[in-house]
Short mmCIF file of C-alpha atoms in Angstrom, two decimals:
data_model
loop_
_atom_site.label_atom_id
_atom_site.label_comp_id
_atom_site.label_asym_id
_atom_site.label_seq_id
_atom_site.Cartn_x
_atom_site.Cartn_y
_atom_site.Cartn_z
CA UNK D 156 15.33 59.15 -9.30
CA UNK D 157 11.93 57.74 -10.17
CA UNK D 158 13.12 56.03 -13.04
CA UNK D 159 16.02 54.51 -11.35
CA UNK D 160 14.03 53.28 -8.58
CA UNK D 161 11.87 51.18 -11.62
CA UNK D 162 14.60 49.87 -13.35
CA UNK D 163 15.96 48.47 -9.88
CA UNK D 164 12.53 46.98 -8.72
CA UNK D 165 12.41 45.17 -12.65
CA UNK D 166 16.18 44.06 -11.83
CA UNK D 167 15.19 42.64 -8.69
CA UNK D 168 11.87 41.26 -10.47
CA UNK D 169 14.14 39.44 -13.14
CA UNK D 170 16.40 38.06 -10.96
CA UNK D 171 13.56 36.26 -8.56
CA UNK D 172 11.75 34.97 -11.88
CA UNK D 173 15.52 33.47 -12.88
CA UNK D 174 15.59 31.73 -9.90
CA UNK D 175 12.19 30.77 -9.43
CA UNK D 176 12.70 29.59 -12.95
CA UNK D 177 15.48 27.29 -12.31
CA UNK D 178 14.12 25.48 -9.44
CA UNK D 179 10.97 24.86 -11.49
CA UNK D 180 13.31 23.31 -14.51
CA UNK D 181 15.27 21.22 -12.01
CA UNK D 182 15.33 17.69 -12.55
CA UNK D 183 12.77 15.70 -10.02
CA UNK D 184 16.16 13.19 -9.12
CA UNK D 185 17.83 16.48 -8.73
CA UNK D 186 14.99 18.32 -6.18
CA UNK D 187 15.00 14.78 -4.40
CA UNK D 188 18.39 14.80 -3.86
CA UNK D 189 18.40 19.13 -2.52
CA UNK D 190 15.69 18.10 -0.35
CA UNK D 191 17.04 14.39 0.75
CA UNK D 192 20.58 16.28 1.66
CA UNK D 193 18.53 18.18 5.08
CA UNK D 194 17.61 14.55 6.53
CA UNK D 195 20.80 13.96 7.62
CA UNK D 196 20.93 17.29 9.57
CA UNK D 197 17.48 16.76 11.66
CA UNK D 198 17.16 15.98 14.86
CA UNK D 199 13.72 15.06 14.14
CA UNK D 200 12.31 11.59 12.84
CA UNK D 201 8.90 11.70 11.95
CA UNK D 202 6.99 8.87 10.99
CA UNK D 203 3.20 9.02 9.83
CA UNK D 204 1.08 6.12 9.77
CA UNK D 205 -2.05 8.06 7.49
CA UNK D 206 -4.58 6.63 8.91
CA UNK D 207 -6.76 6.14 11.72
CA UNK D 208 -4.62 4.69 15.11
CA UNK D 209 -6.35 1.21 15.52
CA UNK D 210 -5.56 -0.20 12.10
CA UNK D 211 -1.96 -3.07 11.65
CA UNK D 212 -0.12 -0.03 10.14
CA UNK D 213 -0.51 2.14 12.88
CA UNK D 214 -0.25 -0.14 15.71
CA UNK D 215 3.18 -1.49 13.50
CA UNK D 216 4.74 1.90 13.44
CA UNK D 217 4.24 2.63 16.84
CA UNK D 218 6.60 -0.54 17.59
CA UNK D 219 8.97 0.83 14.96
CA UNK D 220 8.70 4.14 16.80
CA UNK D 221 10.23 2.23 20.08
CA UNK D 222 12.62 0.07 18.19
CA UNK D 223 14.34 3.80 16.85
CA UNK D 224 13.84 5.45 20.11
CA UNK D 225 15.81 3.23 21.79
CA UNK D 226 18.34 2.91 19.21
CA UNK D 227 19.09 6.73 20.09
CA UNK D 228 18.15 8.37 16.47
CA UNK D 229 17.00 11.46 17.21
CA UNK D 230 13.52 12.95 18.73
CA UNK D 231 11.26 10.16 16.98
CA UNK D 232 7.35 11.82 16.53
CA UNK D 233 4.59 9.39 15.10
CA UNK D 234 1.79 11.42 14.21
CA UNK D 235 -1.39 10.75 11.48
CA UNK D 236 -0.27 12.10 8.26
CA UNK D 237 -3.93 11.61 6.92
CA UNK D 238 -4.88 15.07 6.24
CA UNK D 239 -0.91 16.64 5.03
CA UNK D 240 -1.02 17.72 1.87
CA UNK D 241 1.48 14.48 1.34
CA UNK D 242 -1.92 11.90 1.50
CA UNK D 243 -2.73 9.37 -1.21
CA UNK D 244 -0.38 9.04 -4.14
CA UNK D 245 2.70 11.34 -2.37
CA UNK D 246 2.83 9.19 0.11
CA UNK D 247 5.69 7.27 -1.13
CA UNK D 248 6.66 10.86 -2.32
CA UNK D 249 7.13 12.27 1.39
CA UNK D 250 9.40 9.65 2.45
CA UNK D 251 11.64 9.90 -0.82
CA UNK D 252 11.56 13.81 -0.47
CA UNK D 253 12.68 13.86 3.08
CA UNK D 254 9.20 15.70 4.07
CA UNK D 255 9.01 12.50 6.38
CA UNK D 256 11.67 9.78 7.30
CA UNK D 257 9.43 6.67 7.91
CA UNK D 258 6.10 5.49 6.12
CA UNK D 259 4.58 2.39 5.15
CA UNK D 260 2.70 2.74 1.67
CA UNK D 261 0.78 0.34 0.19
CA UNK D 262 3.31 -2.24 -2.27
CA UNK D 263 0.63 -1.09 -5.38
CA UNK D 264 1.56 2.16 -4.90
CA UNK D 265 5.33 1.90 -5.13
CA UNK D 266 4.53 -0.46 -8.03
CA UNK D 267 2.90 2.34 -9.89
CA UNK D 268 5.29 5.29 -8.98
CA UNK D 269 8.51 3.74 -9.42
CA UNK D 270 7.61 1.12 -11.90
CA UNK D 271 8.71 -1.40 -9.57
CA UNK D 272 7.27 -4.89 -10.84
CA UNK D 273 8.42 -7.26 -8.77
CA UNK D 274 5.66 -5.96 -6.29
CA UNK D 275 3.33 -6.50 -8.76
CA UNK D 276 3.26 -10.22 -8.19
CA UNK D 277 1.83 -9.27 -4.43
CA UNK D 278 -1.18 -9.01 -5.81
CA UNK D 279 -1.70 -11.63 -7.68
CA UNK D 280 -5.18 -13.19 -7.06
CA UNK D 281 -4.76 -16.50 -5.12
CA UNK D 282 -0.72 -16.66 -4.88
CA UNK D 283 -1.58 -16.75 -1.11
CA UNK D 284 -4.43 -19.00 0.07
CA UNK D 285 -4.05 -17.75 3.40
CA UNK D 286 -1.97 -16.41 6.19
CA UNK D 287 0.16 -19.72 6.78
CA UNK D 288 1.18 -18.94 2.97
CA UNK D 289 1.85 -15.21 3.67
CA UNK D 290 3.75 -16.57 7.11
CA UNK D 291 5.98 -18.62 4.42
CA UNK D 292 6.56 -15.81 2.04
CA UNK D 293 7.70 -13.01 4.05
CA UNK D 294 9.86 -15.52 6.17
CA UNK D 295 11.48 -17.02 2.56
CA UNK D 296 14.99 -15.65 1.00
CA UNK D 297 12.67 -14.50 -2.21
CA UNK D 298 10.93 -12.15 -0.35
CA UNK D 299 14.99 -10.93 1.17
CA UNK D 300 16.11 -11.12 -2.46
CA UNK D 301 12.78 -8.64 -3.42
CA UNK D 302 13.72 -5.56 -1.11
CA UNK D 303 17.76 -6.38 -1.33
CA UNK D 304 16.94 -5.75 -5.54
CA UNK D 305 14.27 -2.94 -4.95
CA UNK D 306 16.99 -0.92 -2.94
CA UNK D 307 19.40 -1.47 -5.28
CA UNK D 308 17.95 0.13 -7.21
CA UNK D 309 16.57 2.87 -5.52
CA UNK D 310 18.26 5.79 -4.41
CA UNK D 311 15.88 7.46 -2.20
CA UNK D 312 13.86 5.23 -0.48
CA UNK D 313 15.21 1.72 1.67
CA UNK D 314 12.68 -0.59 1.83
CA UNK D 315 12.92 -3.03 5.16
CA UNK D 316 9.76 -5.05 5.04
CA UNK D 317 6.56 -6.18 3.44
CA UNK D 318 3.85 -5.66 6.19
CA UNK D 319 0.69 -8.25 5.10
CA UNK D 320 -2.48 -6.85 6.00
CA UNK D 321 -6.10 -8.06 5.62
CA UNK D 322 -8.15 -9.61 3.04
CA UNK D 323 -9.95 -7.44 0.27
CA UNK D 324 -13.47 -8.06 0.21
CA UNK D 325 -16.43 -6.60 -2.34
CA UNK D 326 -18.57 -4.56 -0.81
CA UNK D 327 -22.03 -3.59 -2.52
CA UNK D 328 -26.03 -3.43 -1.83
CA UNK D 329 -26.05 -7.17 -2.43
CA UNK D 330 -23.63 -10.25 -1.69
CA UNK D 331 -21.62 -11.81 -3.89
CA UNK D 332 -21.59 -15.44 -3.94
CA UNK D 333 -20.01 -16.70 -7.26
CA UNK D 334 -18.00 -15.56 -9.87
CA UNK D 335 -21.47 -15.04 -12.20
CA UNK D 336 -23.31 -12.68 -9.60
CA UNK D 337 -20.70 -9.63 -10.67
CA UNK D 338 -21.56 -10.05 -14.27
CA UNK D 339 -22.32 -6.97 -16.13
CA UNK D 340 -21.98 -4.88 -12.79
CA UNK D 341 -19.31 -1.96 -12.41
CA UNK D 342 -17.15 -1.88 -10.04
CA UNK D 343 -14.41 0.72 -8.26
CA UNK D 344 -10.89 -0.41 -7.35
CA UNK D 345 -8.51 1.53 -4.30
CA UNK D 346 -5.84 1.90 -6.48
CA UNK D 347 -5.15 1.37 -11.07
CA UNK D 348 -4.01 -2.16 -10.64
CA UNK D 349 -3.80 -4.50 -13.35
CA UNK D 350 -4.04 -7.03 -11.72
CA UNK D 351 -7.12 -6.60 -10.16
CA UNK D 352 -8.54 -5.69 -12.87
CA UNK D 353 -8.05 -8.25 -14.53
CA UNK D 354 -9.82 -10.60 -11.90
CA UNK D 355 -12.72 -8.67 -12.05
CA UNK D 356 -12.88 -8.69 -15.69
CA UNK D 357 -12.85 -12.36 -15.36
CA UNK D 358 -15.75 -12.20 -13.05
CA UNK D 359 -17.75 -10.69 -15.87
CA UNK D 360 -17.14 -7.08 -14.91
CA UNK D 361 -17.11 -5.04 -18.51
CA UNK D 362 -14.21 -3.28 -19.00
CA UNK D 363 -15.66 -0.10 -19.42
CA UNK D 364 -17.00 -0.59 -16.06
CA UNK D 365 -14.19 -1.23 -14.10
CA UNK D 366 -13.18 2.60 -11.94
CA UNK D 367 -10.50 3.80 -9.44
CA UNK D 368 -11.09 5.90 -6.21
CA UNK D 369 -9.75 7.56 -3.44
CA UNK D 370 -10.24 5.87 -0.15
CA UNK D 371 -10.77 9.15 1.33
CA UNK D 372 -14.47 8.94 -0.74
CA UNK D 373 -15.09 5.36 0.34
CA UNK D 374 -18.31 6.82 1.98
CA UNK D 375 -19.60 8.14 -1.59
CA UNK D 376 -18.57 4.61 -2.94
CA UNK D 377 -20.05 2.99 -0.54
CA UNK D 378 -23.15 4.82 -0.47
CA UNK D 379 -23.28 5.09 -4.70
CA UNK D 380 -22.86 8.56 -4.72
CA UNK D 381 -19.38 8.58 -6.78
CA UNK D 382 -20.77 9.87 -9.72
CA UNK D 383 -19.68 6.38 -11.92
CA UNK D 384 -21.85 3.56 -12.96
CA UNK D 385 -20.74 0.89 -9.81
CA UNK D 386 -22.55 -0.63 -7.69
CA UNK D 387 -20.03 -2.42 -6.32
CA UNK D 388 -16.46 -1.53 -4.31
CA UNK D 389 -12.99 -3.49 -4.05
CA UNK D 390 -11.65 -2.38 -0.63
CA UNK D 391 -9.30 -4.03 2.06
CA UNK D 392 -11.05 -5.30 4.79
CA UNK D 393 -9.77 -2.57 7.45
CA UNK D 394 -11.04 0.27 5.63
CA UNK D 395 -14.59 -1.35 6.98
CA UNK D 396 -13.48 -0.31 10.61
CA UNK D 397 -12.82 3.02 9.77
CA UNK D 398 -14.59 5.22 12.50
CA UNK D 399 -15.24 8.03 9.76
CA UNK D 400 -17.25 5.39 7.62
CA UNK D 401 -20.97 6.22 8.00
CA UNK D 402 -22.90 4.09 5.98
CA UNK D 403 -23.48 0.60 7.80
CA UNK D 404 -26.58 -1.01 5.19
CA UNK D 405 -23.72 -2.27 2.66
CA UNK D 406 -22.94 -6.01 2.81
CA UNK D 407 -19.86 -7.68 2.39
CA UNK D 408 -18.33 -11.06 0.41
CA UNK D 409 -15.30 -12.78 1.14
CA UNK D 410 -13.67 -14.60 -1.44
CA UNK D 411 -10.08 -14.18 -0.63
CA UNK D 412 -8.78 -12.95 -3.99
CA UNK D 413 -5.47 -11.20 -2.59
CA UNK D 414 -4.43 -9.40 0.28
CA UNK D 415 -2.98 -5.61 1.22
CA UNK D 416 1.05 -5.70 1.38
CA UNK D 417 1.96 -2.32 2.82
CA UNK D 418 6.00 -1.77 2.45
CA UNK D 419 7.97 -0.58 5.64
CA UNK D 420 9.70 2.53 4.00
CA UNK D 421 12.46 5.04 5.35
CA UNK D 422 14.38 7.73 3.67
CA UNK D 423 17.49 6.28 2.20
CA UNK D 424 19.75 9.14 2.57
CA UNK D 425 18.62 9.57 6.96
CA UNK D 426 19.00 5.60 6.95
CA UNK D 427 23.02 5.84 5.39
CA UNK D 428 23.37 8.18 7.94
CA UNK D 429 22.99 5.83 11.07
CA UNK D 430 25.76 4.19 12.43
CA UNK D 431 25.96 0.03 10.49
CA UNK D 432 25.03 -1.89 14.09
CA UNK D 433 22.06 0.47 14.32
CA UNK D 434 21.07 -0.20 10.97
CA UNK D 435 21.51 -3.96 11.69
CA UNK D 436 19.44 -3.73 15.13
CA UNK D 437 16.48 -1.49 12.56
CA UNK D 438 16.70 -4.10 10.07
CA UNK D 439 16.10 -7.07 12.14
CA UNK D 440 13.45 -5.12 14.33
CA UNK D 441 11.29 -4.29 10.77
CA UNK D 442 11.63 -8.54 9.99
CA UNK D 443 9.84 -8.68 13.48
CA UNK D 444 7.42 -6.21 12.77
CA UNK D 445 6.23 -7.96 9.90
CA UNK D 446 4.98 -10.88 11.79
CA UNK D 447 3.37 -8.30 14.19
CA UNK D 448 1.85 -6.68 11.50
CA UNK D 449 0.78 -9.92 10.35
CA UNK D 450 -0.67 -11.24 13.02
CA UNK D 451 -2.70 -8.12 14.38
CA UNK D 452 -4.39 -8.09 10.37
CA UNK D 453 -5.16 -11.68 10.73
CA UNK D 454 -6.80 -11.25 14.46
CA UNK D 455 -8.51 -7.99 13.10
CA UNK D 456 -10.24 -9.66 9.99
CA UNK D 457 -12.31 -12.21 13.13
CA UNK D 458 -12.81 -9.45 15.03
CA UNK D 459 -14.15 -7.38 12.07
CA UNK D 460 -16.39 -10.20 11.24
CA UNK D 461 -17.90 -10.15 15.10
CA UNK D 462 -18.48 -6.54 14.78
CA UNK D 463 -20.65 -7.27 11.46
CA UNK D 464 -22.40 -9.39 13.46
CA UNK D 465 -22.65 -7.01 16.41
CA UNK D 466 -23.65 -4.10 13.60
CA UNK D 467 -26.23 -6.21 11.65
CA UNK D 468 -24.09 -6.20 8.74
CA UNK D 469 -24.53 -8.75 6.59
CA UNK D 470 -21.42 -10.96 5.36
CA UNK D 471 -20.49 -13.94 3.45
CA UNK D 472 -17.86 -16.39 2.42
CA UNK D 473 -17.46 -18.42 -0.78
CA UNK D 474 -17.42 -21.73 -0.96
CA UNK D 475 -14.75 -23.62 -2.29
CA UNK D 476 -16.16 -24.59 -5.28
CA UNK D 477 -16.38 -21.04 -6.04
CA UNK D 478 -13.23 -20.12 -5.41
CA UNK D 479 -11.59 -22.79 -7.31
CA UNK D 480 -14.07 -21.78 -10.13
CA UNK D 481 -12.63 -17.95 -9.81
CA UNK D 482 -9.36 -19.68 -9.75
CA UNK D 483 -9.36 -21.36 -12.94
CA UNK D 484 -10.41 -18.42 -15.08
CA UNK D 485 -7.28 -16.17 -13.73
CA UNK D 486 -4.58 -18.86 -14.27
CA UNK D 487 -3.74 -16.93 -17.73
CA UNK D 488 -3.21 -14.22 -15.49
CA UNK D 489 -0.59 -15.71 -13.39
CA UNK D 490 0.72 -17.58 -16.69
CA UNK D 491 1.64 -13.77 -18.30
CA UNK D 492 3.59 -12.68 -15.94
CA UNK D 493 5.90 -15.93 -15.79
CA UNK D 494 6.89 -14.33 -18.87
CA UNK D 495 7.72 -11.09 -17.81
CA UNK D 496 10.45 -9.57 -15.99
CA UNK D 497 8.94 -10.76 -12.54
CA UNK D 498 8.95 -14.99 -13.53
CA UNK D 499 12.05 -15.77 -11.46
CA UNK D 500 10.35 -14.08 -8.23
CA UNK D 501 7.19 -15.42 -9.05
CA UNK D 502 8.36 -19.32 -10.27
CA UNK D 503 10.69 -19.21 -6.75
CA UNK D 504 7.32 -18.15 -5.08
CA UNK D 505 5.72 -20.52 -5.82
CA UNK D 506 8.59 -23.19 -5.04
CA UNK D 507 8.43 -21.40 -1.32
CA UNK D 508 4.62 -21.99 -0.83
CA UNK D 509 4.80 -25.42 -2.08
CA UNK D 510 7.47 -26.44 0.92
CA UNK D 511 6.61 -28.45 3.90
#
């Protein structure tokens, strides 16, 4: 009896390695689409805006929130995903999973998951001068013909709109006032981004200098307690206002070297489910949003600027002369990648910020 009773517990043992064995080896297009399969079958849509509630993306989703409430969808919940186990890099991850139905990740991160390169041309330093440019851009067919592509080819996620946000800005113990005073200092990036690398290697940052972080350590950046050799932090301007941010002695340059594009992002397999006119009425409500988005980043980097003021934080802007001296050593920059896959979005780009 005894021995039976082991050879049925190892039986039973075998058989829950087997499976656990075969879920492990499955496919990650295969888990996305097990997982994806349940959207369709909740009554719940959650959306989380991971992050604190006064920044563009949070305000933004809390419209988009509305626009599916009243479009009859299902219980919508908008809640801050900051501290799920989903933050950071699976943020993209939780929308394509079905964990959550609507996010808005930043376009660098999508760029870097999914290899998707026609967002890398968002951050291009100086493809936008300012908002007016942005204004153009998101309003243009190219920027129509980028998502219509990027959801052709993806199967899990729809993307509806690129949501501009504010400025990055350099943040360190000392300003930055030219493209010589970052020579031979290290500094850390939000995200691996070539392209932002390379603009600070052409402001004389050595390349063996030149780090990534989490946003969630921004105080240890800030304060130069991240263990690498930086003194100096690449960071959008709204991560300045965050209320867990403790540090308020750093200062603060301006030179307008790109801005944050966050991508309005729903499951794809939930959004095939809706009825076509309620798509339609989403679609056009997200094409709205983005000039809400827009236009809350653009109030928030003046009233950022008054609480520095406020604060006794210490700020400055370049000159043009700077700028256009910045400007000139990254045009190889923009030059490579008219030669790469991304030149007809990039060359019709630029033919949409030239227009009257």
């Amino acid at each position: 009896e005894l021995m039976k009773k082991i050879f049925l517990n190892l039986a039973l043992t075998c058989v829950a390695l087997a499976s656990f064995q075969a879920i492990a080896q499955t496919p990650d297009t295969e888990k996305k689409t097990v997982i994806s399969e349940k959207v369709t079958k909740k009554s719940k849509v959650r959306i989380s805006h991971t992050g604190y509630s006064e920044t563009a993306k949070a305000k933004t989703l809390e419209k988009f929130k509305e626009v599916l409430e009243s479009s009859n969808v299902g219980n919508v919940e908008l809640f801050d995903g900051s501290a799920a186990k989903y933050k950071d890099t699976s943020e993209l991850d939780s929308v394509e999973l079905g964990v959550i139905e609507v996010n808005a990740p930043i376009s660098g991160l999508i760029s870097s998951i999914n290899r998707e390169t026609s967002l890398d041309i968002l951050t291009l330093p100086y493809l936008f001068n300012d908002y007016s440019d942005i204004e153009k851009f998101i309003k243009s067919p190219i920027a129509n013909n980028i998502l219509s592509d990027l959801n052709k080819k993806n199967k899990y996620s729809e993307y509806l709109a690129f949501l501009p946000g504010e400025p990055k800005v350099i943040v360190g113990p000392t300003l930055i006032k030219n493209i010589n005073d970052m020579k031979g200092n290290g500094v850390l990036l939000e995200a691996k981004n070539n392209t932002l690398s390379k603009t600070f290697l052409a402001m004389g940052v050595p390349e063996d200098q030149i780090f990534t972080f989490a946003v969630t350590d921004l105080n240890k950046a800030i304060n130069g307690e991240s263990g690498y050799n930086a003194k100096f932090v690449s960071v959008s301007l709204n991560e300045l206002n965050n209320p867990n941010l403790k540090n308020s002695k750093f200062k603060v340059s301006f030179n307008n070297y790109g801005y944050v594009f966050n991508v309005l992002t729903v499951n794809k397999r939930w959004f095939n489910s809706l009825p076509e006119d309620v798509k339609n009425n989403i679609r056009k409500s997200s094409a709205e949003l983005a000039m809400f988005h827009m236009n809350y980043a653009k109030e928030s980097v003046e009233k950022t600027k008054e609480n520095f003021k406020k604060n006794n934080i210490e700020y400055y802007e370049w000159k043009n002369e700077d700028i256009k001296q910045l400007k000139q050593k990254i045009i190889p920059l923009h030059e490579e990648y008219l030669k790469t896959s991304t030149k007809n979005y990039l060359s019709e780009t630029y033919i949409t910020l030239q227009a009257k």
